[in-house]
mmCIF file with all atom_site columns, C-alpha atoms in Angstrom:
data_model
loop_
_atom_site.group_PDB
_atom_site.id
_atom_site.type_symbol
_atom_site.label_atom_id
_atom_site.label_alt_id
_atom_site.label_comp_id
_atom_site.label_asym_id
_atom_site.label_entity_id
_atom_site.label_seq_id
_atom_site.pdbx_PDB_ins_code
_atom_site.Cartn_x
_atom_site.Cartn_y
_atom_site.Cartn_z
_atom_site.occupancy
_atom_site.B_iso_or_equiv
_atom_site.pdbx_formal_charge
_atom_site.auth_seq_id
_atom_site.auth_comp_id
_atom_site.auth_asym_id
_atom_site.auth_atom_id
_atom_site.pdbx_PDB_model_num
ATOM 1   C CA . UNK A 1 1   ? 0.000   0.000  0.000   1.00 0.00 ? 1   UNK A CA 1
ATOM 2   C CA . UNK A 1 2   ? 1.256   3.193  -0.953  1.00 0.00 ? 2   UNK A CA 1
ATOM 3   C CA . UNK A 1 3   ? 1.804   5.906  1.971   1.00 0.00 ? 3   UNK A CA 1
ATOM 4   C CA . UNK A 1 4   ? 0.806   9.073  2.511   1.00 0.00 ? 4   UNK A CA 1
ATOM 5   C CA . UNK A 1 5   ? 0.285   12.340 4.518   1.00 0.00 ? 5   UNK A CA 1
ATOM 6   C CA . UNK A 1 6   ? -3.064  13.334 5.922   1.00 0.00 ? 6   UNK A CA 1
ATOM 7   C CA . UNK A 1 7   ? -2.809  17.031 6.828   1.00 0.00 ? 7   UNK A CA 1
ATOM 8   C CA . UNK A 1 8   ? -4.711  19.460 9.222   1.00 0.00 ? 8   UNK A CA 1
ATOM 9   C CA . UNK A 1 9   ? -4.373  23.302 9.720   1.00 0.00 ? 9   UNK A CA 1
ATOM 10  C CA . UNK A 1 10  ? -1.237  24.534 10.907  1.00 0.00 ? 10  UNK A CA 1
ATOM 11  C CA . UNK A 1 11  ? 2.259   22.833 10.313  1.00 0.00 ? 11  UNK A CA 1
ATOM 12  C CA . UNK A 1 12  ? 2.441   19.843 8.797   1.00 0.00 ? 12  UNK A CA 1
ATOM 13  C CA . UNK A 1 13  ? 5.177   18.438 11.222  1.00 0.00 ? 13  UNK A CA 1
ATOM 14  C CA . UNK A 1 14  ? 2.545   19.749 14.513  1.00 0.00 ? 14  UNK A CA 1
ATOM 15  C CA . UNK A 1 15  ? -0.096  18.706 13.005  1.00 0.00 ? 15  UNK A CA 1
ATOM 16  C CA . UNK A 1 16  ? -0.186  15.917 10.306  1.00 0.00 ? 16  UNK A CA 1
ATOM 17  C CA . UNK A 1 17  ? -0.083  12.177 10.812  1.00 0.00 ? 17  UNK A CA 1
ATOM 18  C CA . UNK A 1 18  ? 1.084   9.442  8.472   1.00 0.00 ? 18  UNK A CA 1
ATOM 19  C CA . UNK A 1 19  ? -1.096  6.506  7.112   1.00 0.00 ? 19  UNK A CA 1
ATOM 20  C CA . UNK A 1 20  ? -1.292  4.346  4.685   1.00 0.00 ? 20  UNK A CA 1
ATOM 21  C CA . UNK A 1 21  ? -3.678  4.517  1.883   1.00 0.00 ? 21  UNK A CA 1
ATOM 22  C CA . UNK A 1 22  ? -5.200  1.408  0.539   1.00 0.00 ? 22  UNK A CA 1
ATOM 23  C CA . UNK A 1 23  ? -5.139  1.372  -3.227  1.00 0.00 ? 23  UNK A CA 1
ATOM 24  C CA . UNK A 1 24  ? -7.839  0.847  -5.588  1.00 0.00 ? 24  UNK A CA 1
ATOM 25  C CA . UNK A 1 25  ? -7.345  -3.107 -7.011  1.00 0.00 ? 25  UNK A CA 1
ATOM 26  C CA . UNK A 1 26  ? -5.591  -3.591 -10.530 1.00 0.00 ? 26  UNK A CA 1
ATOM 27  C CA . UNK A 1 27  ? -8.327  -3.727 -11.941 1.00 0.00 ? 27  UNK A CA 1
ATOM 28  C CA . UNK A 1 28  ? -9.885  -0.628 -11.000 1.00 0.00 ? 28  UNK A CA 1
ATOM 29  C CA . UNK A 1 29  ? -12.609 -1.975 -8.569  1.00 0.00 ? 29  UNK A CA 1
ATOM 30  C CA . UNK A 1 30  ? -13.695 -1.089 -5.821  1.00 0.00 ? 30  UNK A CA 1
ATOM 31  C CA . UNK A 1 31  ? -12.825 -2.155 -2.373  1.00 0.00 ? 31  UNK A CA 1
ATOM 32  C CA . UNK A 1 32  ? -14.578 -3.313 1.053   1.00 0.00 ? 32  UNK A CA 1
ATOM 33  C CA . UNK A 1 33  ? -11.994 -3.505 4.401   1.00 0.00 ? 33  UNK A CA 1
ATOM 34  C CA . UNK A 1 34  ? -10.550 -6.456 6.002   1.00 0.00 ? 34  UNK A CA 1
ATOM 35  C CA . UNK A 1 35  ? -8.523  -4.904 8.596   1.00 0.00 ? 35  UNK A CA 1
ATOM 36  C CA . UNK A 1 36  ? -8.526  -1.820 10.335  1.00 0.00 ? 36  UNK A CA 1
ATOM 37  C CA . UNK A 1 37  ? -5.367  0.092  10.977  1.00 0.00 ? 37  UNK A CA 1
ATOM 38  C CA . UNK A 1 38  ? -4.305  3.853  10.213  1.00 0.00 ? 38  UNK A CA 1
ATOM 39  C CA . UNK A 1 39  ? -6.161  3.259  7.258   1.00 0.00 ? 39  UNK A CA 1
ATOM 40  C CA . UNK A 1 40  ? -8.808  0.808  6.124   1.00 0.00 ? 40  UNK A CA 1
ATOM 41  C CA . UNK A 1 41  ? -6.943  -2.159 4.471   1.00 0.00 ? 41  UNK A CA 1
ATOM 42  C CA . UNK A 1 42  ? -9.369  -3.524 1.651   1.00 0.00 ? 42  UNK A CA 1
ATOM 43  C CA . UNK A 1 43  ? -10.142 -5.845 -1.273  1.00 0.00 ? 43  UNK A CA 1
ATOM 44  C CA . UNK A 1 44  ? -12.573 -6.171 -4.085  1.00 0.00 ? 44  UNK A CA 1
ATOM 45  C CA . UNK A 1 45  ? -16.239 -5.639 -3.950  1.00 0.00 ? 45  UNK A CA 1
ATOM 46  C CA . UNK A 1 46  ? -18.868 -6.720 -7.222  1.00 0.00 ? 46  UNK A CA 1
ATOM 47  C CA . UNK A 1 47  ? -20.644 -3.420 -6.938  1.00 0.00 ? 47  UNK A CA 1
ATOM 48  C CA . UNK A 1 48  ? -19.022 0.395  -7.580  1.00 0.00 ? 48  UNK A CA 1
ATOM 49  C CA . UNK A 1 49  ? -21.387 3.489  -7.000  1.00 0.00 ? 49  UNK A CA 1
ATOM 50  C CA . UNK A 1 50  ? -20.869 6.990  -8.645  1.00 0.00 ? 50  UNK A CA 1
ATOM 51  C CA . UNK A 1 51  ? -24.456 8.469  -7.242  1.00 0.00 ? 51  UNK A CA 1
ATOM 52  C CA . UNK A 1 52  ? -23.896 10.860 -4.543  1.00 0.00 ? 52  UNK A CA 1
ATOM 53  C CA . UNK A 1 53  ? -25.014 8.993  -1.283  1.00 0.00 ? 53  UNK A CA 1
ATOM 54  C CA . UNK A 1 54  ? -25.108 9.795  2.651   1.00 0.00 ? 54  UNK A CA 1
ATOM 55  C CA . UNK A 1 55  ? -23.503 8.319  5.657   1.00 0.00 ? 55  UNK A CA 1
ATOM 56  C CA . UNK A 1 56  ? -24.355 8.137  8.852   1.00 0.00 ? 56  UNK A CA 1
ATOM 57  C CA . UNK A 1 57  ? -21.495 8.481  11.322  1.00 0.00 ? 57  UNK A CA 1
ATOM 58  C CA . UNK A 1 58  ? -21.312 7.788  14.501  1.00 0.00 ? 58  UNK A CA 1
ATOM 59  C CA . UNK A 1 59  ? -18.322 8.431  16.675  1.00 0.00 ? 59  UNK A CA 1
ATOM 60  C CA . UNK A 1 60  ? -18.832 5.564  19.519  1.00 0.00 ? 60  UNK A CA 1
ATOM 61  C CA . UNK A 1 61  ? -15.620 5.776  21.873  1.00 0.00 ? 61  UNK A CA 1
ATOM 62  C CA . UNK A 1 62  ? -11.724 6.116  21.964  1.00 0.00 ? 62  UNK A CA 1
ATOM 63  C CA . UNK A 1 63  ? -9.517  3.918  24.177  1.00 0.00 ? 63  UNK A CA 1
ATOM 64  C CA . UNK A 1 64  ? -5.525  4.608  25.429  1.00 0.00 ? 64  UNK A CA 1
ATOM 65  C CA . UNK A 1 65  ? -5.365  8.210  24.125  1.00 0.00 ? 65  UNK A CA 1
ATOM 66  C CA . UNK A 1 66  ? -2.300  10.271 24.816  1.00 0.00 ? 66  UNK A CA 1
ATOM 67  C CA . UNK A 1 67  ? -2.038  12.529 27.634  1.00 0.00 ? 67  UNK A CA 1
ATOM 68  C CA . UNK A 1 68  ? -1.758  15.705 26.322  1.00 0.00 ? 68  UNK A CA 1
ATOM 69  C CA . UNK A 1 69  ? -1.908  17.523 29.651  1.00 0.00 ? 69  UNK A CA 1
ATOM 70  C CA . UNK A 1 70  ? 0.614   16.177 31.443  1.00 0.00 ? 70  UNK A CA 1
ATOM 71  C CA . UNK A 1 71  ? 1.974   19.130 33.352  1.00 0.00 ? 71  UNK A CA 1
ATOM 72  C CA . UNK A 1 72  ? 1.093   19.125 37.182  1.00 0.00 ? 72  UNK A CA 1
ATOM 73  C CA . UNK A 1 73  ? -2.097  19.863 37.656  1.00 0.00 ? 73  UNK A CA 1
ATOM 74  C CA . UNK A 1 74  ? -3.072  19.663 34.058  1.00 0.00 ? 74  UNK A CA 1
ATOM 75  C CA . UNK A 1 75  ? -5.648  16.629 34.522  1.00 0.00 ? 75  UNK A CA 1
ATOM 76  C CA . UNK A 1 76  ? -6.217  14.619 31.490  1.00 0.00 ? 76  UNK A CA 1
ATOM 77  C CA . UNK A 1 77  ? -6.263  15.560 27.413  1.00 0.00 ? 77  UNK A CA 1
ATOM 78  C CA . UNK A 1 78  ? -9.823  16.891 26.593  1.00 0.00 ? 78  UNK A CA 1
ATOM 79  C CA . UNK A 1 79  ? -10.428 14.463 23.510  1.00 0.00 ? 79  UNK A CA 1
ATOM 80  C CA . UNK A 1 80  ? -12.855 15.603 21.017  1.00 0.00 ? 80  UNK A CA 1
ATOM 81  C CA . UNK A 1 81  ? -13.000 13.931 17.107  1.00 0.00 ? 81  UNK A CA 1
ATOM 82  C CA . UNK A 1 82  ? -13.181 16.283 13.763  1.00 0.00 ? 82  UNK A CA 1
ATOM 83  C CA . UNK A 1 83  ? -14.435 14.301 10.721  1.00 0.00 ? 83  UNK A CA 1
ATOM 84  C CA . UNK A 1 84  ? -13.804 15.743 7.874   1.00 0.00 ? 84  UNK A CA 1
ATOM 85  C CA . UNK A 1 85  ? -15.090 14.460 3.928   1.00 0.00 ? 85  UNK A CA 1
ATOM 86  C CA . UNK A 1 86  ? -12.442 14.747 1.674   1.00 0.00 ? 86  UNK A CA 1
ATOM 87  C CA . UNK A 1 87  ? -13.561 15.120 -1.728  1.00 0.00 ? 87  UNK A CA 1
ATOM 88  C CA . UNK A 1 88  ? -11.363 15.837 -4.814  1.00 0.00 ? 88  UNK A CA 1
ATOM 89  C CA . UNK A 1 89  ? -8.464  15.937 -2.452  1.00 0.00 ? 89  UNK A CA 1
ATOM 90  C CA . UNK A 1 90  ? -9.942  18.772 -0.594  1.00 0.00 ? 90  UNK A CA 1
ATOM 91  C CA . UNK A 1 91  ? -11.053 18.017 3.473   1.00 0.00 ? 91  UNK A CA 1
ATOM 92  C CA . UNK A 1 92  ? -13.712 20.124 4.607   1.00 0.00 ? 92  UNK A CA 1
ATOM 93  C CA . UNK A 1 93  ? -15.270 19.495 8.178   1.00 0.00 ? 93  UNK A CA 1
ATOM 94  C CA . UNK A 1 94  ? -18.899 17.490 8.320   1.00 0.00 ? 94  UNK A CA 1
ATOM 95  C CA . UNK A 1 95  ? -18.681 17.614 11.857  1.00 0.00 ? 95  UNK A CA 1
ATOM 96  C CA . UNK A 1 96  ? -17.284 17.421 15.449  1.00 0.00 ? 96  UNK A CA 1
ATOM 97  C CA . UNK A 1 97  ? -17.793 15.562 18.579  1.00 0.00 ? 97  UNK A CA 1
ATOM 98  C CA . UNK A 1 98  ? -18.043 17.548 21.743  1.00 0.00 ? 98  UNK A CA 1
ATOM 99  C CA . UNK A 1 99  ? -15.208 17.505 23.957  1.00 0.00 ? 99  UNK A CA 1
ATOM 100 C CA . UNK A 1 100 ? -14.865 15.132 26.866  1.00 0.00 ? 100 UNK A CA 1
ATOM 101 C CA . UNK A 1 101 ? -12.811 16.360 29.862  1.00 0.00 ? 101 UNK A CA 1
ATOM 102 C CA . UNK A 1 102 ? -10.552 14.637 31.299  1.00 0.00 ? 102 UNK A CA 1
ATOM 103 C CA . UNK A 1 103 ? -10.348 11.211 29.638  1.00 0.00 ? 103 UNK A CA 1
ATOM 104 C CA . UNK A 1 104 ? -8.319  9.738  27.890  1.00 0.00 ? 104 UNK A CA 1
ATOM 105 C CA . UNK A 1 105 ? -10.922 6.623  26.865  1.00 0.00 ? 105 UNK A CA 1
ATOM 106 C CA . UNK A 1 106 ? -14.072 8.932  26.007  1.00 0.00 ? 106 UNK A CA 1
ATOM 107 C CA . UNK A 1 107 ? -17.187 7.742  25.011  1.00 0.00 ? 107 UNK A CA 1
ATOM 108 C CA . UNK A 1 108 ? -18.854 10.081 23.053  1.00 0.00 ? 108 UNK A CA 1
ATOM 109 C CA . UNK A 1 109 ? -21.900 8.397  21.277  1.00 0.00 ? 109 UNK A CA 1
ATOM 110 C CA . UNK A 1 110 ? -22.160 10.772 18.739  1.00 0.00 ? 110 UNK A CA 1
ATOM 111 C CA . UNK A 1 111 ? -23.942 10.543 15.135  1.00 0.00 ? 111 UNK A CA 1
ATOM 112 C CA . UNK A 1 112 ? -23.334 12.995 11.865  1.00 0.00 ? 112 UNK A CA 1
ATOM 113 C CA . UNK A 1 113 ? -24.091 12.714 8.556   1.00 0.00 ? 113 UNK A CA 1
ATOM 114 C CA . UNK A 1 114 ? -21.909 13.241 5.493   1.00 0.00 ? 114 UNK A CA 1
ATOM 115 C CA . UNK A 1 115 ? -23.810 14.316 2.574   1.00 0.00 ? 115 UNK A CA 1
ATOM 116 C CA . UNK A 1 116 ? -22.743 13.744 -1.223  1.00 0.00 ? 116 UNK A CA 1
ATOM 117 C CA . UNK A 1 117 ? -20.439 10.921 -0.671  1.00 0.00 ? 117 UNK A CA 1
ATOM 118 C CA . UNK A 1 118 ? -19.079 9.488  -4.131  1.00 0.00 ? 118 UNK A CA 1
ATOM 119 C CA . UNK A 1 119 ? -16.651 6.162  -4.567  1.00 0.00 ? 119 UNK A CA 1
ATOM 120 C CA . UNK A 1 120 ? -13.730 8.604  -4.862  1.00 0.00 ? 120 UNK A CA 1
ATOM 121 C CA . UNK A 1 121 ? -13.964 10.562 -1.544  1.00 0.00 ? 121 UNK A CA 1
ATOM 122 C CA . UNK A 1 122 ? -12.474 9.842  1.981   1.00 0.00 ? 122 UNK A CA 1
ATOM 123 C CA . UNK A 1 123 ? -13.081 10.675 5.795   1.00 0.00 ? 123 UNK A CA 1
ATOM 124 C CA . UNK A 1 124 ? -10.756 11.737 7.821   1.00 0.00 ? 124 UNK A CA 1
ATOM 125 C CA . UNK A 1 125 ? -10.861 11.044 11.757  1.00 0.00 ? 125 UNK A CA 1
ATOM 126 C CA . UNK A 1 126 ? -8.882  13.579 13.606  1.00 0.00 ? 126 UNK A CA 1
ATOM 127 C CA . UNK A 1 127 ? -8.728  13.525 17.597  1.00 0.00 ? 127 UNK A CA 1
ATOM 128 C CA . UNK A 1 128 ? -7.169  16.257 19.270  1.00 0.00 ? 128 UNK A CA 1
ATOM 129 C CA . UNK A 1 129 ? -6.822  17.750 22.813  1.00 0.00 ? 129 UNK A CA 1
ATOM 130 C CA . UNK A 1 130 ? -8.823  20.780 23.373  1.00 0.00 ? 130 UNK A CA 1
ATOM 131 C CA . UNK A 1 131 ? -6.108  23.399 25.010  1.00 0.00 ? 131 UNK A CA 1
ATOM 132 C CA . UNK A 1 132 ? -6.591  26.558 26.648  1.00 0.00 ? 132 UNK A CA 1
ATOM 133 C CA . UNK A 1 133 ? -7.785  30.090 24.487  1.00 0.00 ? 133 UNK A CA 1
ATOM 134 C CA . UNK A 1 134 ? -5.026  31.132 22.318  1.00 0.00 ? 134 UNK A CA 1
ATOM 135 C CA . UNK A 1 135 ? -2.387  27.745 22.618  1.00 0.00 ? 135 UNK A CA 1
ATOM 136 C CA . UNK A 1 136 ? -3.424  25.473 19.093  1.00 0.00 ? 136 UNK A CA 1
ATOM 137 C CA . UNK A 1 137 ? -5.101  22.390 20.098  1.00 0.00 ? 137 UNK A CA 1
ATOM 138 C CA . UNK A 1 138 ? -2.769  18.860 20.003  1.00 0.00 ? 138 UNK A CA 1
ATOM 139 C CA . UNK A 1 139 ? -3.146  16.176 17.764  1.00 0.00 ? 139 UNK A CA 1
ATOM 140 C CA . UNK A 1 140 ? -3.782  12.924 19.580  1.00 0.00 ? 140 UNK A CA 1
ATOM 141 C CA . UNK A 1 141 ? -4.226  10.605 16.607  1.00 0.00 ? 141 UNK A CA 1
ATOM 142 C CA . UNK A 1 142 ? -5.891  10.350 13.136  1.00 0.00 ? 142 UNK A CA 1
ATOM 143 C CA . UNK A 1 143 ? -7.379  7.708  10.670  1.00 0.00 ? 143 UNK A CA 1
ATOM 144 C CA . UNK A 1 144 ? -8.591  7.905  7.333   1.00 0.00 ? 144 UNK A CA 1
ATOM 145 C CA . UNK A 1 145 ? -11.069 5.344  5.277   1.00 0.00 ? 145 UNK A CA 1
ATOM 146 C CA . UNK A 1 146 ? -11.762 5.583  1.407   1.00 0.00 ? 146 UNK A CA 1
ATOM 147 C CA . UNK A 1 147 ? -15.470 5.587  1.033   1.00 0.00 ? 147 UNK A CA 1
ATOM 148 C CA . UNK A 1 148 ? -15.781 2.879  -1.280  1.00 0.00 ? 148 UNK A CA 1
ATOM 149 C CA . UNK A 1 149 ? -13.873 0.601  1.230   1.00 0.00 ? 149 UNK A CA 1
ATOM 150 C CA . UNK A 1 150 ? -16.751 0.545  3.227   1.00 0.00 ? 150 UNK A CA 1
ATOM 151 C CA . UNK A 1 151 ? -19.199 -1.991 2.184   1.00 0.00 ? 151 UNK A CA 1
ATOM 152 C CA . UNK A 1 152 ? -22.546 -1.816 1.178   1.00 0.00 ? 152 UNK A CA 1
ATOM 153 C CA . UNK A 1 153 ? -24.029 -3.021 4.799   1.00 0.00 ? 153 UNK A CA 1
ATOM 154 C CA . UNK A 1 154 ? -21.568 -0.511 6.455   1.00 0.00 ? 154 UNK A CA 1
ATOM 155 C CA . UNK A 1 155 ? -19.051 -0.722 8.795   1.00 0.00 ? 155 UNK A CA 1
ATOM 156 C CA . UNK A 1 156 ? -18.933 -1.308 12.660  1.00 0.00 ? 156 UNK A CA 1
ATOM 157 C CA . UNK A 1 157 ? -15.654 -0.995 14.081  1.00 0.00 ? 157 UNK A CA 1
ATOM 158 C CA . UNK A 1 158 ? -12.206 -0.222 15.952  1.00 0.00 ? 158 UNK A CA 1
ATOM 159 C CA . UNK A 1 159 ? -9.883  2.166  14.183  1.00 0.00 ? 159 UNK A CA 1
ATOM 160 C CA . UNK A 1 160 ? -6.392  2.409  15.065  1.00 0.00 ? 160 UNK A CA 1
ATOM 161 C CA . UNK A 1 161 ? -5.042  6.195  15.237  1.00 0.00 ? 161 UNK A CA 1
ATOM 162 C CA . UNK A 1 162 ? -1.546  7.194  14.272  1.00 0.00 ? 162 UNK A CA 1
ATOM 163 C CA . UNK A 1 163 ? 0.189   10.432 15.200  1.00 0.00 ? 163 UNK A CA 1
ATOM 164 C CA . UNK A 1 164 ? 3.925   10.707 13.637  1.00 0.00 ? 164 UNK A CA 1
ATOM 165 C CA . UNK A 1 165 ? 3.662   7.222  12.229  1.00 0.00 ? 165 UNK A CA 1
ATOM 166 C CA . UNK A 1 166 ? 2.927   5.504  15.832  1.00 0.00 ? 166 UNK A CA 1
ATOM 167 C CA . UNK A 1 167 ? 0.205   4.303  17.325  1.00 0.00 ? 167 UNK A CA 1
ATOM 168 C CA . UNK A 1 168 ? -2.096  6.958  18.897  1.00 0.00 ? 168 UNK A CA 1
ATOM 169 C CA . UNK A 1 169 ? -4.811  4.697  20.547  1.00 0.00 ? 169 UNK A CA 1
ATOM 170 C CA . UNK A 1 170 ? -8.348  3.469  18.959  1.00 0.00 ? 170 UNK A CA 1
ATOM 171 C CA . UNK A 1 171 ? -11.496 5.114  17.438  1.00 0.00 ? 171 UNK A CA 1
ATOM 172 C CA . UNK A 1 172 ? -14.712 2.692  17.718  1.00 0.00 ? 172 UNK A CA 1
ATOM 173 C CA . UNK A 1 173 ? -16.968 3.614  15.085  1.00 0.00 ? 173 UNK A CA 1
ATOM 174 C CA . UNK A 1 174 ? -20.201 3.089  13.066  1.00 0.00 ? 174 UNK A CA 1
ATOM 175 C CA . UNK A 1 175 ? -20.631 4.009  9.400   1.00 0.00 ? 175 UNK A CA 1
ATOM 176 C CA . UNK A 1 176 ? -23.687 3.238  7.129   1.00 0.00 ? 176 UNK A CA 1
ATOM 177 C CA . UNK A 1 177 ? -25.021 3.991  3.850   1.00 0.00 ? 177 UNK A CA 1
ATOM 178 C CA . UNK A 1 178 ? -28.192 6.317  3.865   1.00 0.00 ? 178 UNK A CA 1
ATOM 179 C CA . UNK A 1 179 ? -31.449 6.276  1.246   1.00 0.00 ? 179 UNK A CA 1
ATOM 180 C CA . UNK A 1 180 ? -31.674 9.841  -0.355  1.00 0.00 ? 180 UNK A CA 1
ATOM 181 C CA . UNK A 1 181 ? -34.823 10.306 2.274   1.00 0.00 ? 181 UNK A CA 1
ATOM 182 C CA . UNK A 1 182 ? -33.339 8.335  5.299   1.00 0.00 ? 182 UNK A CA 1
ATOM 183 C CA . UNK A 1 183 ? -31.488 10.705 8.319   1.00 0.00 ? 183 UNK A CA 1
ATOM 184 C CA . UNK A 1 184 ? -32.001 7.791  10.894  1.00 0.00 ? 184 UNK A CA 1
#
């Protein structure tokens, strides 16, 4: 699989975290996952769509995040998730979690949609620490899936973040396809 950057505002050494990115088959088809890790690993599917669609996205839990706050008397990194829908290479934010103080295995529980979805585009997980007004918040991990490795019935699992290239903790997740006239 090939590798490549996933960035976020600010600098890309701060604030960027390498993954892999599965790539398409040979044969140009599309792909469904079979493991889970920086990236969604994945392999051929018999269907391909190129109709806009919606997902549903929910944002379950994260385990063995970083401490982030680890001066005295700093408590615990303030986790929250941005999920962003890449599209023509472009990320622009669907959504955010709200933050959870003081954990650093939040549950969160938390659904968003994703409108226009095509085979091409991407989300992008990205956990950071919320920090004080005026310091940038920290990166704590991030994952990326191509949307046409996620199969028709959806997907229900554990994502392993990566900050740097190491391992940043998990993301448990929920994704499924939507009707045109289904938010549910």
């Amino acid at each position: 699989s090939a590798s490549g950057s996933v960035g976020a505002a600010g600098s890309a050494a701060a604030n960027s975290a390498q993954v892999s990115s599965p790539a398409d088959t040979a044969d140009g088809s599309a792909s469904a996952p079979v493991a889970l890790c920086g990236s969604v690993q994945s392999r051929p599917l018999e269907s391909t769509f190129h109709i806009p669609q919606r997902l549903k996205v929910e944002i379950l839990s994260a385990e063995n995040l970083r401490d982030a706050d680890w001066m005295i008397g700093g408590g615990l990194s303030d986790p929250y998730v941005k999920v962003k829908h890449v599209k023509g290479g472009v990320g622009k934010n669907a959504f955010h979690t709200p933050v959870i103080p003081n954990s650093l295995n939040p549950v969160w529980n938390h659904v968003g949609y994703v409108a226009n979805v095509i085979r091409d585009d991407s989300l992008e997980f990205w956990v950071y620490d919320e920090d004080m007004v005026g310091k940038p918040d920290d990166l704590l991990g991030a994952v990326h899936i191509d949307s046409h490795a996620i199969p028709p019935e959806g997907l229900d699992g554990t994502l392993e973040l990566l900050d740097q290239g190491e391992d940043a903790g998990t993301l448990k997740v929920r994704i499924m396809w939507l009707e045109d006239d289904e938010m549910a």
